[in-house]
Amino acid sequence: QEPLVESGGGSVQAGGSLRLSCAASEYIKFCMAWFRQAPGKKRERVASIDSLGWTPYADSVKGRFTISRDSAKNILYLQMNELKPEDTANYFCAARTVRDCSPFTDRYSAWGQGTQVTVLS
């Protein structure tokens, strides 16, 4: 399997938007997720999408973030709107080769290298 590769991170003012992308190769047909990790904090699941299209979100991002995938291009997206300083973190794309998703990091077998998102107040 090819590695997962994220892109789209950067610095933005609070209230702004960013869209993250993850080149996912064949993982796109299984469970995929976005996690984030801020300095000194545990890695947490932001959103995931399973093979049937179910998309649970962390409470902190509901209504602001949208996960989606383009199966034809093998790309996973995370559209982030109304960004807040507390969204500042390194964002990771992850995949597991089963249909269902999990909120736990150890259930994912493939990870990207991460892309930094910094929200300025």
CSV table of C-alpha atoms in Angstrom, one decimal:
chain,number,residue,atom,x,y,z
A,1,GLN,CA,0.0,0.0,0.0
A,2,GLU,CA,1.2,3.5,-0.8
A,3,PRO,CA,1.6,5.8,2.2
A,4,LEU,CA,-1.0,8.3,3.2
A,5,VAL,CA,0.0,11.9,2.4
A,6,GLU,CA,-1.7,14.9,3.9
A,7,SER,CA,-1.7,18.5,2.5
A,8,GLY,CA,-3.5,21.7,3.0
A,9,GLY,CA,-2.4,22.8,6.4
A,10,GLY,CA,-1.2,26.3,7.3
A,11,SER,CA,-1.9,29.4,9.4
A,12,VAL,CA,-5.3,31.1,9.3
A,13,GLN,CA,-7.0,33.8,11.4
A,14,ALA,CA,-9.8,32.7,13.7
A,15,GLY,CA,-13.0,32.4,11.9
A,16,GLY,CA,-11.3,31.4,8.7
A,17,SER,CA,-11.4,28.2,6.7
A,18,LEU,CA,-8.9,25.5,5.5
A,19,ARG,CA,-9.4,22.3,3.5
A,20,LEU,CA,-7.1,19.4,4.3
A,21,SER,CA,-6.5,16.6,1.7
A,22,CYS,CA,-5.2,13.1,2.1
A,23,ALA,CA,-3.9,11.1,-0.8
A,24,ALA,CA,-5.4,7.7,0.2
A,25,SER,CA,-4.8,5.2,-2.6
A,26,GLU,CA,-6.7,2.0,-2.1
A,27,TYR,CA,-7.5,2.8,1.6
A,28,ILE,CA,-10.3,5.1,0.3
A,29,LYS,CA,-12.8,2.2,0.1
A,30,PHE,CA,-12.4,1.4,3.8
A,31,CYS,CA,-12.7,3.3,7.1
A,32,MET,CA,-10.7,6.6,7.0
A,33,ALA,CA,-10.4,9.2,9.7
A,34,TRP,CA,-8.8,12.5,10.6
A,35,PHE,CA,-7.1,12.8,14.0
A,36,ARG,CA,-5.4,15.8,15.5
A,37,GLN,CA,-2.8,16.2,18.2
A,38,ALA,CA,-2.0,19.5,20.0
A,39,PRO,CA,1.2,19.9,22.0
A,40,GLY,CA,1.0,18.1,25.4
A,41,LYS,CA,-2.4,16.5,24.5
A,42,LYS,CA,-3.4,13.0,23.3
A,43,ARG,CA,-4.2,12.4,19.7
A,44,GLU,CA,-8.0,12.6,19.2
A,45,ARG,CA,-10.3,11.6,16.4
A,46,VAL,CA,-11.8,14.6,14.7
A,47,ALA,CA,-14.0,12.8,12.2
A,48,SER,CA,-14.2,9.5,10.3
A,49,ILE,CA,-16.0,8.0,7.4
A,50,ASP,CA,-16.8,4.3,7.1
A,51,SER,CA,-17.4,2.3,3.9
A,52,LEU,CA,-21.1,3.1,4.1
A,53,GLY,CA,-20.6,6.8,4.5
A,54,TRP,CA,-21.3,7.2,8.2
A,55,THR,CA,-19.5,10.3,9.5
A,56,PRO,CA,-19.3,10.8,13.2
A,57,TYR,CA,-17.6,14.0,14.5
A,58,ALA,CA,-16.0,15.1,17.7
A,59,ASP,CA,-18.4,17.3,19.6
A,60,SER,CA,-15.9,20.2,19.4
A,61,VAL,CA,-16.0,20.3,15.6
A,62,LYS,CA,-19.7,19.4,14.9
A,63,GLY,CA,-21.3,21.9,12.5
A,64,ARG,CA,-17.9,23.4,11.6
A,65,PHE,CA,-15.9,20.5,10.0
A,66,THR,CA,-17.0,18.2,7.2
A,67,ILE,CA,-15.2,15.0,6.2
A,68,SER,CA,-15.7,13.7,2.7
A,69,ARG,CA,-14.0,11.5,0.1
A,70,ASP,CA,-13.6,11.4,-3.6
A,71,SER,CA,-13.4,7.7,-4.4
A,72,ALA,CA,-12.6,8.3,-8.1
A,73,LYS,CA,-9.5,10.3,-7.1
A,74,ASN,CA,-8.7,8.4,-3.9
A,75,ILE,CA,-8.6,11.6,-1.8
A,76,LEU,CA,-10.0,12.2,1.7
A,77,TYR,CA,-10.9,15.7,2.6
A,78,LEU,CA,-11.5,17.7,5.8
A,79,GLN,CA,-13.2,21.0,5.2
A,80,MET,CA,-12.7,23.2,8.3
A,81,ASN,CA,-14.8,26.3,8.7
A,82,GLU,CA,-15.2,28.8,11.6
A,83,LEU,CA,-11.7,27.8,12.9
A,84,LYS,CA,-10.9,28.6,16.5
A,85,PRO,CA,-7.5,28.9,18.2
A,86,GLU,CA,-8.2,25.7,20.0
A,87,ASP,CA,-8.3,23.9,16.6
A,88,THR,CA,-4.5,24.5,16.4
A,89,ALA,CA,-2.8,21.0,16.1
A,90,ASN,CA,-1.0,18.6,13.8
A,91,TYR,CA,-3.7,16.9,11.8
A,92,PHE,CA,-3.2,13.3,10.7
A,93,CYS,CA,-5.0,11.2,8.1
A,94,ALA,CA,-5.5,7.5,9.2
A,95,ALA,CA,-7.0,4.4,7.7
A,96,ARG,CA,-7.9,0.9,8.7
A,97,THR,CA,-8.6,-1.9,6.3
A,98,VAL,CA,-12.0,-2.8,7.5
A,99,ARG,CA,-15.4,-1.2,6.9
A,100,ASP,CA,-16.1,0.1,10.3
A,101,CYS,CA,-14.3,3.0,12.1
A,102,SER,CA,-13.1,3.4,15.6
A,103,PRO,CA,-12.2,6.4,17.8
A,104,PHE,CA,-9.1,4.7,19.0
A,105,THR,CA,-5.7,5.4,17.5
A,106,ASP,CA,-4.4,1.8,17.9
A,107,ARG,CA,-7.1,0.5,15.6
A,108,TYR,CA,-5.6,2.3,12.6
A,109,SER,CA,-2.9,0.6,10.7
A,110,ALA,CA,-1.9,3.4,8.3
A,111,TRP,CA,-1.0,7.0,9.1
A,112,GLY,CA,0.2,10.0,7.3
A,113,GLN,CA,3.0,12.3,8.4
A,114,GLY,CA,0.7,15.0,9.6
A,115,THR,CA,0.0,18.6,8.5
A,116,GLN,CA,0.1,21.5,10.9
A,117,VAL,CA,-2.9,23.8,11.3
A,118,THR,CA,-2.4,27.0,13.3
A,119,VAL,CA,-5.3,29.3,14.0
A,120,LEU,CA,-4.4,32.8,15.1
A,121,SER,CA,-6.5,34.8,17.5
